[in-house]
Amino acid sequence: MVVPGLEVPVDYIPQQVDVLNVIDEAPGVKILALTAPQGKMTFVAGQFVQISVFGYGEAPFTICSSPSQSDSFDICVSAVGRVSNALHRLKPGDRVGVRGPLGHGFPLEQVLGRDLFFVAGGTGMACLRSVIADCRENLSDYGRLIIANGVKTPAKRLFAADLQLWHDDVRTELHETVDTPDASWQGRVGVVPDIIKDVDFDPHNTVAFVVGPPVVFRFAAQNFLNKGVEEKDIYFSLERRFQCGVGKCGHCQVNDLYVCQNGPVFSYSELKSRSEAVEATLPDN
Amino acid sequence: MQPQKHILAFDDLPILLRQWLRSKAVIGPLARQDQPGFYYFDWIDPADADVERLAERLASGYVTTTIPPKKAFFPTRETLFNFAAAGPVVPKNEEHQEPFLLIGVHPCDLAALSLLDTAYAHPPADGPWRKRRSPATVVGIDCLPDQYCFCTSMETSGSRDACDLFLTPITSGFLAEIYSEKGKDLLRGIRTEPAQPRDIQEGEEFLHKKEAAITLSLQAGSEEFAEILDTVDLTEVWEQTAQRCYSCGSCNTTCPTCFCFDVEDTLDTNLTSGRRYRSWGSCQLLEFTLLAGGANTRGERRQRVAHRWYRKFLYLYKQFGHSFCTGCGRCSRACTADINIVDVSNDLIKRAKEKR
């Protein structure tokens, strides 16, 4: 695929954009609305941007707003590192740097007419919200839209307003679960890949989009395969700490693949023989 | 391309060096004052240059530098741009140099520059590399091996890649091979004689003598080695090597083809302006693949050790058609645990053959 702009050398210099709005989405999670560089952001759902807070650094974020919205875009930020914590301190009117969109998004043009099964674990919905919005705006292009969302606790649910919308809309089938319920939670309890076991769907006509921590990838893949979904029809979006975003700095390599340039969206058939895709040493705690 | 070949008298090299230093900024191999017998590439001060000693060093062959000459185009630490917290990004690069001349580059390092040209030109091309590399002129020189060299195994012993002019010391002076207009320009103002068949033969003999002096060799070609790494489970070698490896990153920092980098911001003391810079990265350090939240995709030392071999001999071989090892031996020389890249590679090859 020829990506326009690739013939131009990268100088790693971001464009400056304004923070339009900051929303407290969940404890430790904010959504920042940013103006589009040069007034227009054209992207494919699943692509990412490199966001700079000058003095703190640059970090990658998947765009979480709909591609049909082009004069501004949203990113969902968990305060886990230096740049994300700095982003949490910003207010409307502050400026940040942006490079992108970068990478390859979800292959929607290849799945026209198919049923789509979205699986989000943890903060995975930050990545899937954009592609779900895109599909909902082009309903006639797809069959069923099944959405599974799993978080640790009810307080960690992201995009509550969207979840409500998807729940109410007859065209989207929302299944939610939490690992640990609290008094407010009336719904399902358990891990998100188990939803795949319980939903009745046509495996031959279904394409899966999965975003979550490694354990979700592993079990979601297994459950989809057990149901008869083909390997090439199961897609993951991987997260790595890109520093260049264009296949140079080496930090995101999954075996021979550059997540930033070859992905971040990959099919299971591309990843299954690559040991570094979902294996990770977890921190002690 | 068949180069034009001339003979440059030994006595004319200092004159040429003076001429080059007057017209351009020059980077070349310098002797370390603090560590006799060690060399480094750096800017040569035209006001203070001892061109006679430099010429003598080039004629007699100097030992490979600890840090490869890639730093001329990919500085260990370089500013990508400056910024001011309130104002717009200021794309200003203080370290930008006018077109410069890099002299005294050994064949293995010429091959490395060519590999980096390929990697950094892969779309989208790396702007900072291109900016320095495209206008630069490179002069290569033949060398004498030490006990760590294995360029013959990597087919770089006679490399003339990325080179505008190449010099081989022979009895009647230097055999000067011209590979570009820029290389030809370098010889202007000096009387050179066309090389005679006898001179050319002497140049070839120099190469053959050098190749014969190399003691280390890989027991598989690049293609076979890539295939071995791709298909054979060699966990036990990674584990054994990891038991010795300190994960210090010396192999990465001295490698002429490593091109990974880290990007970081630094603030000035006024806390409002600063700069973003990039510096050489190392896949052997634990932090290299650390993810948000603390997970690490190469948290085990054996994974990092294996990655270095896979990347040099398999991944980049598959991507660009060349192994990204030039046989310069720098990683083995620099290794704090005395791990020799040839020994480990041959162990991998041997065990793979046993398993088949």
JSON list of C-alpha atoms in Angstrom, two decimals, chain A residues 19-169:
[
{"chain": "A", "resi": 19, "resn": "VAL", "atom": "CA", "xyz": [-6.37, 21.84, 23.64]},
{"chain": "A", "resi": 20, "resn": "LEU", "atom": "CA", "xyz": [-10.10, 22.50, 23.11]},
{"chain": "A", "resi": 21, "resn": "ASN", "atom": "CA", "xyz": [-11.56, 20.54, 25.96]},
{"chain": "A", "resi": 22, "resn": "VAL", "atom": "CA", "xyz": [-10.57, 18.23, 28.80]},
{"chain": "A", "resi": 23, "resn": "ILE", "atom": "CA", "xyz": [-13.02, 15.70, 30.21]},
{"chain": "A", "resi": 24, "resn": "ASP", "atom": "CA", "xyz": [-12.49, 13.59, 33.35]},
{"chain": "A", "resi": 25, "resn": "GLU", "atom": "CA", "xyz": [-13.56, 10.23, 32.00]},
{"chain": "A", "resi": 26, "resn": "ALA", "atom": "CA", "xyz": [-12.65, 7.90, 34.84]},
{"chain": "A", "resi": 27, "resn": "PRO", "atom": "CA", "xyz": [-10.22, 7.96, 37.76]},
{"chain": "A", "resi": 28, "resn": "GLY", "atom": "CA", "xyz": [-6.82, 8.59, 36.18]},
{"chain": "A", "resi": 29, "resn": "VAL", "atom": "CA", "xyz": [-8.26, 8.82, 32.67]},
{"chain": "A", "resi": 30, "resn": "LYS", "atom": "CA", "xyz": [-9.00, 12.01, 30.73]},
{"chain": "A", "resi": 31, "resn": "ILE", "atom": "CA", "xyz": [-10.20, 12.71, 27.22]},
{"chain": "A", "resi": 32, "resn": "LEU", "atom": "CA", "xyz": [-8.52, 15.62, 25.49]},
{"chain": "A", "resi": 33, "resn": "ALA", "atom": "CA", "xyz": [-10.11, 17.24, 22.44]},
{"chain": "A", "resi": 34, "resn": "LEU", "atom": "CA", "xyz": [-7.43, 18.83, 20.25]},
{"chain": "A", "resi": 35, "resn": "THR", "atom": "CA", "xyz": [-7.67, 21.06, 17.18]},
{"chain": "A", "resi": 36, "resn": "ALA", "atom": "CA", "xyz": [-6.68, 19.38, 13.94]},
{"chain": "A", "resi": 37, "resn": "PRO", "atom": "CA", "xyz": [-3.28, 20.42, 12.60]},
{"chain": "A", "resi": 38, "resn": "GLN", "atom": "CA", "xyz": [-3.83, 22.89, 9.75]},
{"chain": "A", "resi": 39, "resn": "GLY", "atom": "CA", "xyz": [-7.56, 22.69, 10.34]},
{"chain": "A", "resi": 40, "resn": "LYS", "atom": "CA", "xyz": [-8.12, 19.15, 9.12]},
{"chain": "A", "resi": 41, "resn": "MET", "atom": "CA", "xyz": [-7.36, 15.68, 10.45]},
{"chain": "A", "resi": 42, "resn": "THR", "atom": "CA", "xyz": [-7.88, 12.92, 7.90]},
{"chain": "A", "resi": 43, "resn": "PHE", "atom": "CA", "xyz": [-7.30, 9.45, 9.30]},
{"chain": "A", "resi": 44, "resn": "VAL", "atom": "CA", "xyz": [-8.41, 5.83, 9.34]},
{"chain": "A", "resi": 45, "resn": "ALA", "atom": "CA", "xyz": [-9.86, 4.57, 12.63]},
{"chain": "A", "resi": 46, "resn": "GLY", "atom": "CA", "xyz": [-7.07, 2.78, 14.50]},
{"chain": "A", "resi": 47, "resn": "GLN", "atom": "CA", "xyz": [-4.31, 5.13, 13.40]},
{"chain": "A", "resi": 48, "resn": "PHE", "atom": "CA", "xyz": [-2.33, 6.92, 16.10]},
{"chain": "A", "resi": 49, "resn": "VAL", "atom": "CA", "xyz": [-0.72, 10.29, 16.68]},
{"chain": "A", "resi": 50, "resn": "GLN", "atom": "CA", "xyz": [2.47, 11.24, 18.53]},
{"chain": "A", "resi": 51, "resn": "ILE", "atom": "CA", "xyz": [1.53, 13.90, 21.07]},
{"chain": "A", "resi": 52, "resn": "SER", "atom": "CA", "xyz": [4.14, 16.23, 22.58]},
{"chain": "A", "resi": 53, "resn": "VAL", "atom": "CA", "xyz": [4.11, 18.19, 25.76]},
{"chain": "A", "resi": 54, "resn": "PHE", "atom": "CA", "xyz": [7.26, 20.21, 25.24]},
{"chain": "A", "resi": 55, "resn": "GLY", "atom": "CA", "xyz": [9.66, 19.74, 28.08]},
{"chain": "A", "resi": 56, "resn": "TYR", "atom": "CA", "xyz": [8.17, 16.36, 28.98]},
{"chain": "A", "resi": 57, "resn": "GLY", "atom": "CA", "xyz": [8.40, 14.49, 25.69]},
{"chain": "A", "resi": 58, "resn": "GLU", "atom": "CA", "xyz": [6.29, 12.71, 23.15]},
{"chain": "A", "resi": 59, "resn": "ALA", "atom": "CA", "xyz": [4.03, 9.65, 23.42]},
{"chain": "A", "resi": 60, "resn": "PRO", "atom": "CA", "xyz": [1.68, 7.76, 21.10]},
{"chain": "A", "resi": 61, "resn": "PHE", "atom": "CA", "xyz": [-2.11, 7.81, 21.40]},
{"chain": "A", "resi": 62, "resn": "THR", "atom": "CA", "xyz": [-4.74, 6.21, 19.19]},
{"chain": "A", "resi": 63, "resn": "ILE", "atom": "CA", "xyz": [-7.26, 8.77, 17.98]},
{"chain": "A", "resi": 64, "resn": "CYS", "atom": "CA", "xyz": [-10.50, 7.91, 19.78]},
{"chain": "A", "resi": 65, "resn": "SER", "atom": "CA", "xyz": [-12.95, 10.17, 17.93]},
{"chain": "A", "resi": 66, "resn": "SER", "atom": "CA", "xyz": [-14.78, 9.40, 14.71]},
{"chain": "A", "resi": 67, "resn": "PRO", "atom": "CA", "xyz": [-12.90, 9.84, 11.41]},
{"chain": "A", "resi": 68, "resn": "SER", "atom": "CA", "xyz": [-15.90, 11.80, 10.13]},
{"chain": "A", "resi": 69, "resn": "GLN", "atom": "CA", "xyz": [-15.02, 14.54, 12.61]},
{"chain": "A", "resi": 70, "resn": "SER", "atom": "CA", "xyz": [-12.09, 16.33, 11.02]},
{"chain": "A", "resi": 71, "resn": "ASP", "atom": "CA", "xyz": [-11.68, 19.80, 12.50]},
{"chain": "A", "resi": 72, "resn": "SER", "atom": "CA", "xyz": [-10.74, 18.36, 15.87]},
{"chain": "A", "resi": 73, "resn": "PHE", "atom": "CA", "xyz": [-9.89, 14.95, 17.33]},
{"chain": "A", "resi": 74, "resn": "ASP", "atom": "CA", "xyz": [-9.90, 13.24, 20.71]},
{"chain": "A", "resi": 75, "resn": "ILE", "atom": "CA", "xyz": [-7.29, 11.23, 22.55]},
{"chain": "A", "resi": 76, "resn": "CYS", "atom": "CA", "xyz": [-7.89, 9.20, 25.69]},
{"chain": "A", "resi": 77, "resn": "VAL", "atom": "CA", "xyz": [-5.08, 9.52, 28.22]},
{"chain": "A", "resi": 78, "resn": "SER", "atom": "CA", "xyz": [-4.36, 7.28, 31.21]},
{"chain": "A", "resi": 79, "resn": "ALA", "atom": "CA", "xyz": [-1.94, 8.97, 33.56]},
{"chain": "A", "resi": 80, "resn": "VAL", "atom": "CA", "xyz": [0.75, 6.30, 33.65]},
{"chain": "A", "resi": 81, "resn": "GLY", "atom": "CA", "xyz": [3.94, 8.04, 32.54]},
{"chain": "A", "resi": 82, "resn": "ARG", "atom": "CA", "xyz": [5.73, 11.36, 32.23]},
{"chain": "A", "resi": 83, "resn": "VAL", "atom": "CA", "xyz": [3.96, 12.62, 29.11]},
{"chain": "A", "resi": 84, "resn": "SER", "atom": "CA", "xyz": [0.51, 11.34, 30.07]},
{"chain": "A", "resi": 85, "resn": "ASN", "atom": "CA", "xyz": [0.76, 12.93, 33.51]},
{"chain": "A", "resi": 86, "resn": "ALA", "atom": "CA", "xyz": [1.76, 16.22, 31.88]},
{"chain": "A", "resi": 87, "resn": "LEU", "atom": "CA", "xyz": [-1.24, 15.92, 29.54]},
{"chain": "A", "resi": 88, "resn": "HIS", "atom": "CA", "xyz": [-3.49, 15.49, 32.57]},
{"chain": "A", "resi": 89, "resn": "ARG", "atom": "CA", "xyz": [-2.39, 18.89, 33.87]},
{"chain": "A", "resi": 90, "resn": "LEU", "atom": "CA", "xyz": [-3.40, 20.73, 30.68]},
{"chain": "A", "resi": 91, "resn": "LYS", "atom": "CA", "xyz": [-6.44, 23.01, 30.37]},
{"chain": "A", "resi": 92, "resn": "PRO", "atom": "CA", "xyz": [-8.35, 24.32, 27.36]},
{"chain": "A", "resi": 93, "resn": "GLY", "atom": "CA", "xyz": [-6.22, 26.86, 25.51]},
{"chain": "A", "resi": 94, "resn": "ASP", "atom": "CA", "xyz": [-2.92, 25.12, 26.28]},
{"chain": "A", "resi": 95, "resn": "ARG", "atom": "CA", "xyz": [-0.91, 23.94, 23.32]},
{"chain": "A", "resi": 96, "resn": "VAL", "atom": "CA", "xyz": [0.55, 20.54, 22.49]},
{"chain": "A", "resi": 97, "resn": "GLY", "atom": "CA", "xyz": [2.51, 19.16, 19.56]},
{"chain": "A", "resi": 98, "resn": "VAL", "atom": "CA", "xyz": [1.15, 16.54, 17.20]},
{"chain": "A", "resi": 99, "resn": "ARG", "atom": "CA", "xyz": [2.70, 14.31, 14.53]},
{"chain": "A", "resi": 100, "resn": "GLY", "atom": "CA", "xyz": [0.50, 12.07, 12.47]},
{"chain": "A", "resi": 101, "resn": "PRO", "atom": "CA", "xyz": [-1.79, 10.32, 11.81]},
{"chain": "A", "resi": 102, "resn": "LEU", "atom": "CA", "xyz": [0.68, 7.42, 11.66]},
{"chain": "A", "resi": 103, "resn": "GLY", "atom": "CA", "xyz": [0.50, 3.66, 11.12]},
{"chain": "A", "resi": 104, "resn": "HIS", "atom": "CA", "xyz": [-2.25, 1.57, 9.60]},
{"chain": "A", "resi": 105, "resn": "GLY", "atom": "CA", "xyz": [-5.78, 1.56, 11.03]},
{"chain": "A", "resi": 106, "resn": "PHE", "atom": "CA", "xyz": [-8.50, -1.10, 10.96]},
{"chain": "A", "resi": 107, "resn": "PRO", "atom": "CA", "xyz": [-9.03, -2.62, 7.48]},
{"chain": "A", "resi": 108, "resn": "LEU", "atom": "CA", "xyz": [-12.68, -1.62, 7.18]},
{"chain": "A", "resi": 109, "resn": "GLU", "atom": "CA", "xyz": [-12.65, -1.65, 3.39]},
{"chain": "A", "resi": 110, "resn": "GLN", "atom": "CA", "xyz": [-11.80, -5.37, 3.55]},
{"chain": "A", "resi": 111, "resn": "VAL", "atom": "CA", "xyz": [-14.68, -6.33, 5.85]},
{"chain": "A", "resi": 112, "resn": "LEU", "atom": "CA", "xyz": [-17.65, -4.76, 4.09]},
{"chain": "A", "resi": 113, "resn": "GLY", "atom": "CA", "xyz": [-20.82, -6.79, 4.54]},
{"chain": "A", "resi": 114, "resn": "ARG", "atom": "CA", "xyz": [-19.38, -8.80, 7.45]},
{"chain": "A", "resi": 115, "resn": "ASP", "atom": "CA", "xyz": [-20.53, -9.03, 11.05]},
{"chain": "A", "resi": 116, "resn": "LEU", "atom": "CA", "xyz": [-18.09, -7.23, 13.35]},
{"chain": "A", "resi": 117, "resn": "PHE", "atom": "CA", "xyz": [-17.28, -8.33, 16.88]},
{"chain": "A", "resi": 118, "resn": "PHE", "atom": "CA", "xyz": [-15.41, -5.75, 18.97]},
{"chain": "A", "resi": 119, "resn": "VAL", "atom": "CA", "xyz": [-13.67, -6.83, 22.17]},
{"chain": "A", "resi": 120, "resn": "ALA", "atom": "CA", "xyz": [-12.25, -4.18, 24.50]},
{"chain": "A", "resi": 121, "resn": "GLY", "atom": "CA", "xyz": [-10.37, -5.08, 27.68]},
{"chain": "A", "resi": 122, "resn": "GLY", "atom": "CA", "xyz": [-9.25, -2.49, 30.23]},
{"chain": "A", "resi": 123, "resn": "THR", "atom": "CA", "xyz": [-8.69, 0.80, 28.42]},
{"chain": "A", "resi": 124, "resn": "GLY", "atom": "CA", "xyz": [-9.01, -0.95, 25.04]},
{"chain": "A", "resi": 125, "resn": "MET", "atom": "CA", "xyz": [-12.18, 0.96, 24.27]},
{"chain": "A", "resi": 126, "resn": "ALA", "atom": "CA", "xyz": [-10.04, 4.08, 23.86]},
{"chain": "A", "resi": 127, "resn": "CYS", "atom": "CA", "xyz": [-8.78, 2.46, 20.67]},
{"chain": "A", "resi": 128, "resn": "LEU", "atom": "CA", "xyz": [-12.07, 0.89, 19.51]},
{"chain": "A", "resi": 129, "resn": "ARG", "atom": "CA", "xyz": [-14.35, 3.88, 20.05]},
{"chain": "A", "resi": 130, "resn": "SER", "atom": "CA", "xyz": [-13.22, 5.47, 16.79]},
{"chain": "A", "resi": 131, "resn": "VAL", "atom": "CA", "xyz": [-13.82, 2.39, 14.63]},
{"chain": "A", "resi": 132, "resn": "ILE", "atom": "CA", "xyz": [-17.19, 1.69, 16.29]},
{"chain": "A", "resi": 133, "resn": "ALA", "atom": "CA", "xyz": [-18.24, 5.30, 15.62]},
{"chain": "A", "resi": 134, "resn": "ASP", "atom": "CA", "xyz": [-17.16, 4.91, 12.00]},
{"chain": "A", "resi": 135, "resn": "CYS", "atom": "CA", "xyz": [-19.16, 1.70, 11.58]},
{"chain": "A", "resi": 136, "resn": "ARG", "atom": "CA", "xyz": [-22.24, 3.20, 13.21]},
{"chain": "A", "resi": 137, "resn": "GLU", "atom": "CA", "xyz": [-22.11, 6.08, 10.72]},
{"chain": "A", "resi": 138, "resn": "ASN", "atom": "CA", "xyz": [-22.03, 3.58, 7.84]},
{"chain": "A", "resi": 139, "resn": "LEU", "atom": "CA", "xyz": [-24.42, 0.94, 9.15]},
{"chain": "A", "resi": 140, "resn": "SER", "atom": "CA", "xyz": [-25.47, -0.31, 5.73]},
{"chain": "A", "resi": 141, "resn": "ASP", "atom": "CA", "xyz": [-21.89, -1.40, 5.02]},
{"chain": "A", "resi": 142, "resn": "TYR", "atom": "CA", "xyz": [-21.83, -4.00, 7.79]},
{"chain": "A", "resi": 143, "resn": "GLY", "atom": "CA", "xyz": [-23.90, -6.79, 9.30]},
{"chain": "A", "resi": 144, "resn": "ARG", "atom": "CA", "xyz": [-24.15, -7.15, 13.05]},
{"chain": "A", "resi": 145, "resn": "LEU", "atom": "CA", "xyz": [-22.11, -4.89, 15.31]},
{"chain": "A", "resi": 146, "resn": "ILE", "atom": "CA", "xyz": [-21.36, -6.84, 18.52]},
{"chain": "A", "resi": 147, "resn": "ILE", "atom": "CA", "xyz": [-19.45, -5.01, 21.24]},
{"chain": "A", "resi": 148, "resn": "ALA", "atom": "CA", "xyz": [-17.89, -6.65, 24.32]},
{"chain": "A", "resi": 149, "resn": "ASN", "atom": "CA", "xyz": [-16.43, -4.34, 26.93]},
{"chain": "A", "resi": 150, "resn": "GLY", "atom": "CA", "xyz": [-14.66, -5.58, 30.05]},
{"chain": "A", "resi": 151, "resn": "VAL", "atom": "CA", "xyz": [-13.05, -3.54, 32.81]},
{"chain": "A", "resi": 152, "resn": "LYS", "atom": "CA", "xyz": [-11.66, -4.33, 36.26]},
{"chain": "A", "resi": 153, "resn": "THR", "atom": "CA", "xyz": [-14.22, -2.35, 38.25]},
{"chain": "A", "resi": 154, "resn": "PRO", "atom": "CA", "xyz": [-17.37, -0.39, 37.29]},
{"chain": "A", "resi": 155, "resn": "ALA", "atom": "CA", "xyz": [-15.53, 2.87, 38.08]},
{"chain": "A", "resi": 156, "resn": "LYS", "atom": "CA", "xyz": [-13.08, 2.09, 35.27]},
{"chain": "A", "resi": 157, "resn": "ARG", "atom": "CA", "xyz": [-15.71, 2.02, 32.52]},
{"chain": "A", "resi": 158, "resn": "LEU", "atom": "CA", "xyz": [-14.75, 4.47, 29.79]},
{"chain": "A", "resi": 159, "resn": "PHE", "atom": "CA", "xyz": [-17.13, 6.34, 27.48]},
{"chain": "A", "resi": 160, "resn": "ALA", "atom": "CA", "xyz": [-20.25, 5.76, 29.60]},
{"chain": "A", "resi": 161, "resn": "ALA", "atom": "CA", "xyz": [-22.35, 7.94, 27.30]},
{"chain": "A", "resi": 162, "resn": "ASP", "atom": "CA", "xyz": [-21.32, 5.90, 24.25]},
{"chain": "A", "resi": 163, "resn": "LEU", "atom": "CA", "xyz": [-21.94, 2.65, 26.07]},
{"chain": "A", "resi": 164, "resn": "GLN", "atom": "CA", "xyz": [-25.46, 3.86, 26.92]},
{"chain": "A", "resi": 165, "resn": "LEU", "atom": "CA", "xyz": [-26.00, 4.80, 23.26]},
{"chain": "A", "resi": 166, "resn": "TRP", "atom": "CA", "xyz": [-24.82, 1.42, 22.01]},
{"chain": "A", "resi": 167, "resn": "HIS", "atom": "CA", "xyz": [-26.94, -0.29, 24.64]},
{"chain": "A", "resi": 168, "resn": "ASP", "atom": "CA", "xyz": [-30.08, 1.59, 23.57]},
{"chain": "A", "resi": 169, "resn": "ASP", "atom": "CA", "xyz": [-29.53, 1.30, 19.82]}
]
